[in-house]
Amino acid sequence: MGDFNNIGKLYRVIKRSKPDTIKRRNGKIIGVSSALFKDEKGVSVDQKKERTETETIDELKNFFDKRSKGIVSLLESDVTDTEAVLIPKPSVYSPYHAEIHKSHKEILLDDVQALQLADSCNFVFLDENVQWTK
Amino acid sequence: MLLLDYQPEIYPTGRRTIQMEYEKADRSYLEFEIGQEKIKVLKVPKRQYKNARQHEILVSNYKALSKIVNEFIGGIDEWETSTTLASYIA
């Protein structure tokens, strides 16, 4: 039996914006828009790897500080299910940083990939009190 | 927006476009991604991703959006036989 805690998990930050990419219905949060996965520079995520989920979330919250409104998680298998690719891109800020690309040759996800990934997300952190600023 | 009989959910993207979304109780999904020159249209019946249909229309043909939305809300699911989109395809 494998270690389910180490199943490849990814985290995507929802930055404060007005409007944001959080879907709400009748005052209840129901998910995220596929717009969260449409980024011309590549969709940035953090890989959990050997960290606990709490450590991963805390490190992201510390890095993004007031710019972060929420964090969603999804699995690496969710990425491969859409035929997208996960490109590890460690940076000076995070050795766990990676990007989701459409393929090894193209960065921009197609619209169906973005929707599937959004549908796969689960909220792991949300602060509705984070203020949007110019 | 004022031309639409049904108001969408609106979200910003990270590629300088605005996205308008509609979703029905059966999870069928309609999306318009509006750029400077083109509007990308995505329709996913009952969240069946393999049956997704995508087209583009010119921003100048924005009036087509209202008919597409009304057809979606009204349950016309035969995307291929819809004359509305064909007449506005770029």
Short mmCIF file of C-alpha atoms in Angstrom, two decimals:
data_model
loop_
_atom_site.label_atom_id
_atom_site.label_comp_id
_atom_site.label_asym_id
_atom_site.label_seq_id
_atom_site.Cartn_x
_atom_site.Cartn_y
_atom_site.Cartn_z
CA MET A 1 0.00 0.00 0.00
CA GLY A 2 1.41 3.40 -0.95
CA ASP A 3 1.76 6.42 1.29
CA PHE A 4 -1.34 8.42 0.44
CA ASN A 5 0.10 11.49 2.11
CA ASN A 6 2.69 11.65 -0.65
CA ILE A 7 0.30 11.35 -3.57
CA GLY A 8 1.39 14.25 -5.78
CA LYS A 9 -0.56 17.23 -4.54
CA LEU A 10 -0.45 20.73 -5.98
CA TYR A 11 -1.56 24.08 -4.59
CA ARG A 12 -2.68 27.13 -6.52
CA VAL A 13 -3.03 30.53 -4.87
CA ILE A 14 -6.07 32.69 -5.55
CA LYS A 15 -4.86 36.24 -5.47
CA ARG A 16 -7.01 39.10 -4.33
CA SER A 17 -8.67 40.75 -7.32
CA LYS A 18 -11.97 42.43 -7.96
CA PRO A 19 -13.79 40.39 -9.05
CA ASP A 20 -11.89 37.30 -7.93
CA THR A 21 -12.01 33.83 -9.47
CA ILE A 22 -14.09 32.25 -6.70
CA LYS A 23 -17.50 30.92 -7.75
CA ARG A 24 -20.36 31.65 -5.42
CA ARG A 25 -24.03 30.73 -5.55
CA ASN A 26 -26.63 31.96 -3.12
CA GLY A 27 -23.85 33.22 -0.89
CA LYS A 28 -22.12 29.85 -0.78
CA ILE A 29 -18.72 29.14 -2.29
CA ILE A 30 -19.01 26.35 -4.84
CA GLY A 31 -15.59 26.29 -6.48
CA VAL A 32 -13.28 28.29 -8.70
CA SER A 33 -13.62 29.57 -12.22
CA SER A 34 -11.49 28.13 -15.01
CA ALA A 35 -10.18 31.69 -15.29
CA LEU A 36 -7.87 30.76 -12.40
CA PHE A 37 -6.04 28.46 -14.81
CA LYS A 38 -5.71 30.93 -17.65
CA ASP A 39 -2.37 32.63 -17.31
CA GLU A 40 -0.21 33.76 -20.22
CA LYS A 41 2.96 33.10 -18.21
CA GLY A 42 2.06 29.54 -17.28
CA VAL A 43 -0.09 28.41 -14.36
CA SER A 44 2.05 28.54 -11.22
CA VAL A 45 1.52 25.94 -8.52
CA ASP A 46 3.46 24.64 -5.54
CA GLN A 47 4.17 20.95 -5.23
CA LYS A 48 3.59 19.52 -1.76
CA LYS A 49 6.29 16.85 -1.98
CA GLU A 50 7.64 15.87 1.46
CA ARG A 51 5.92 18.73 3.32
CA THR A 52 2.73 18.39 5.32
CA GLU A 53 -0.30 20.19 3.93
CA THR A 54 -0.17 22.65 6.83
CA GLU A 55 3.47 23.48 6.10
CA THR A 56 2.70 23.94 2.41
CA ILE A 57 -0.23 26.26 3.08
CA ASP A 58 1.66 28.28 5.69
CA GLU A 59 4.63 28.80 3.39
CA LEU A 60 2.37 29.98 0.59
CA LYS A 61 0.46 32.30 2.92
CA ASN A 62 3.72 33.74 4.23
CA PHE A 63 5.07 34.33 0.74
CA PHE A 64 1.94 35.90 -0.72
CA ASP A 65 0.92 37.65 2.51
CA LYS A 66 -1.92 40.09 1.83
CA ARG A 67 -2.02 39.22 -1.88
CA SER A 68 -3.50 35.79 -1.18
CA LYS A 69 -7.24 35.38 -0.77
CA GLY A 70 -7.38 31.63 -0.97
CA ILE A 71 -5.56 28.44 -1.85
CA VAL A 72 -6.91 25.43 -3.70
CA SER A 73 -5.42 21.98 -4.05
CA LEU A 74 -5.53 19.47 -6.85
CA LEU A 75 -3.60 16.34 -7.75
CA GLU A 76 -0.78 15.83 -10.24
CA SER A 77 -2.97 13.12 -11.73
CA ASP A 78 -5.64 15.78 -12.39
CA VAL A 79 -3.07 17.51 -14.57
CA THR A 80 -2.16 14.40 -16.54
CA ASP A 81 -5.85 13.52 -16.91
CA THR A 82 -6.24 16.68 -19.00
CA GLU A 83 -3.11 15.78 -21.02
CA ALA A 84 -1.40 18.88 -19.63
CA VAL A 85 2.11 18.69 -18.22
CA LEU A 86 3.62 19.70 -14.90
CA ILE A 87 6.96 21.46 -15.29
CA PRO A 88 9.01 21.74 -12.07
CA LYS A 89 10.45 25.26 -11.96
CA PRO A 90 12.16 25.80 -8.60
CA SER A 91 12.82 29.44 -7.95
CA VAL A 92 14.78 31.47 -5.43
CA TYR A 93 11.50 31.87 -3.56
CA SER A 94 10.42 28.25 -3.58
CA PRO A 95 12.08 24.96 -4.48
CA TYR A 96 8.56 23.55 -4.85
CA HIS A 97 7.39 25.93 -7.56
CA ALA A 98 6.12 24.36 -10.77
CA GLU A 99 4.01 25.37 -13.74
CA ILE A 100 1.18 23.64 -15.54
CA HIS A 101 1.51 23.90 -19.31
CA LYS A 102 -0.70 22.71 -22.12
CA SER A 103 2.09 20.48 -23.42
CA HIS A 104 5.85 20.35 -23.54
CA LYS A 105 5.66 22.69 -26.53
CA GLU A 106 2.88 25.07 -25.56
CA ILE A 107 2.36 27.04 -22.36
CA LEU A 108 -1.26 28.20 -22.57
CA LEU A 109 -3.77 25.62 -21.43
CA ASP A 110 -6.73 25.17 -23.68
CA ASP A 111 -10.14 26.11 -22.36
CA VAL A 112 -11.28 22.56 -21.67
CA GLN A 113 -8.08 21.78 -19.76
CA ALA A 114 -8.56 24.93 -17.67
CA LEU A 115 -12.16 23.95 -16.89
CA GLN A 116 -11.24 20.38 -15.93
CA LEU A 117 -8.50 21.61 -13.61
CA ALA A 118 -10.83 24.14 -12.00
CA ASP A 119 -13.42 21.41 -11.48
CA SER A 120 -10.76 19.28 -9.76
CA CYS A 121 -9.88 21.91 -7.15
CA ASN A 122 -10.66 21.80 -3.46
CA PHE A 123 -10.35 24.77 -1.14
CA VAL A 124 -7.72 24.39 1.59
CA PHE A 125 -7.62 28.02 2.69
CA LEU A 126 -9.88 31.01 2.26
CA ASP A 127 -9.92 34.47 3.80
CA GLU A 128 -12.89 36.45 2.57
CA ASN A 129 -11.70 39.44 4.57
CA VAL A 130 -8.67 40.01 2.35
CA GLN A 131 -9.18 43.42 0.81
CA TRP A 132 -8.73 44.15 -2.85
CA THR A 133 -6.50 47.15 -3.41
CA LYS A 134 -5.48 48.96 -6.55
CA MET B 1 -23.95 42.90 -20.74
CA LEU B 2 -27.14 44.96 -21.04
CA LEU B 3 -28.01 43.04 -24.21
CA LEU B 4 -28.13 39.73 -22.37
CA ASP B 5 -31.41 38.40 -21.03
CA TYR B 6 -29.53 36.25 -18.53
CA GLN B 7 -26.68 37.74 -16.55
CA PRO B 8 -23.43 35.77 -16.39
CA GLU B 9 -20.83 35.26 -13.72
CA ILE B 10 -17.80 37.34 -14.63
CA TYR B 11 -14.17 36.58 -13.88
CA PRO B 12 -10.79 38.05 -14.86
CA THR B 13 -8.14 35.83 -16.40
CA GLY B 14 -4.38 36.08 -16.35
CA ARG B 15 -4.23 36.52 -20.10
CA ARG B 16 -5.89 39.91 -20.40
CA THR B 17 -9.35 38.61 -21.10
CA ILE B 18 -12.65 38.66 -19.27
CA GLN B 19 -14.62 35.49 -18.87
CA MET B 20 -18.41 35.21 -18.70
CA GLU B 21 -19.85 31.92 -17.49
CA TYR B 22 -23.22 30.22 -17.37
CA GLU B 23 -24.02 26.88 -15.80
CA LYS B 24 -27.23 24.89 -15.73
CA ALA B 25 -28.51 22.52 -13.06
CA ASP B 26 -27.36 19.55 -15.16
CA ARG B 27 -23.84 21.05 -15.05
CA SER B 28 -23.91 22.05 -18.70
CA TYR B 29 -21.50 24.94 -19.10
CA LEU B 30 -21.24 27.92 -21.42
CA GLU B 31 -18.27 30.26 -21.42
CA PHE B 32 -17.32 33.39 -23.33
CA GLU B 33 -13.71 34.52 -23.07
CA ILE B 34 -13.60 38.08 -24.35
CA GLY B 35 -10.38 39.48 -25.75
CA GLN B 36 -9.67 42.64 -27.68
CA GLU B 37 -10.61 41.24 -31.08
CA LYS B 38 -12.16 37.83 -30.54
CA ILE B 39 -14.61 36.09 -28.28
CA LYS B 40 -13.92 32.43 -27.62
CA VAL B 41 -17.02 30.37 -27.00
CA LEU B 42 -16.91 27.11 -25.07
CA LYS B 43 -19.87 24.84 -24.48
CA VAL B 44 -19.59 21.66 -22.41
CA PRO B 45 -22.84 19.65 -22.24
CA LYS B 46 -23.39 18.17 -18.77
CA ARG B 47 -19.66 18.58 -18.01
CA GLN B 48 -18.89 15.87 -20.59
CA TYR B 49 -15.47 17.28 -21.49
CA LYS B 50 -15.02 15.02 -24.51
CA ASN B 51 -18.17 16.54 -26.02
CA ALA B 52 -16.98 20.11 -25.58
CA ARG B 53 -17.44 22.46 -28.52
CA GLN B 54 -15.41 25.57 -29.14
CA HIS B 55 -15.67 28.41 -31.64
CA GLU B 56 -14.58 32.00 -32.00
CA ILE B 57 -16.55 35.05 -33.02
CA LEU B 58 -15.41 38.58 -33.67
CA VAL B 59 -15.93 41.12 -30.92
CA SER B 60 -17.79 43.22 -33.48
CA ASN B 61 -20.41 40.43 -33.61
CA TYR B 62 -21.12 40.71 -29.89
CA LYS B 63 -24.87 40.67 -30.51
CA ALA B 64 -24.57 36.96 -31.24
CA LEU B 65 -23.88 36.34 -27.56
CA SER B 66 -27.46 36.98 -26.57
CA LYS B 67 -28.80 34.36 -28.96
CA ILE B 68 -26.18 31.84 -27.91
CA VAL B 69 -27.06 32.38 -24.25
CA ASN B 70 -30.79 32.14 -24.90
CA GLU B 71 -30.32 28.91 -26.83
CA PHE B 72 -28.16 27.50 -24.05
CA ILE B 73 -30.59 28.43 -21.31
CA GLY B 74 -33.50 27.25 -23.45
CA GLY B 75 -31.91 23.83 -23.83
CA ILE B 76 -31.07 23.69 -27.51
CA ASP B 77 -28.29 21.15 -27.26
CA GLU B 78 -27.64 20.45 -30.94
CA TRP B 79 -24.62 22.71 -31.21
CA GLU B 80 -23.88 21.62 -34.74
CA THR B 81 -27.36 22.41 -36.00
CA SER B 82 -27.61 25.82 -34.38
CA THR B 83 -27.77 28.38 -37.16
CA THR B 84 -27.05 31.24 -34.81
CA LEU B 85 -23.38 30.43 -34.27
CA ALA B 86 -22.75 29.47 -37.90
CA SER B 87 -23.94 32.85 -39.08
CA TYR B 88 -21.57 34.69 -36.76
CA ILE B 89 -18.43 32.57 -37.00
CA ALA B 90 -15.40 34.68 -37.84
#
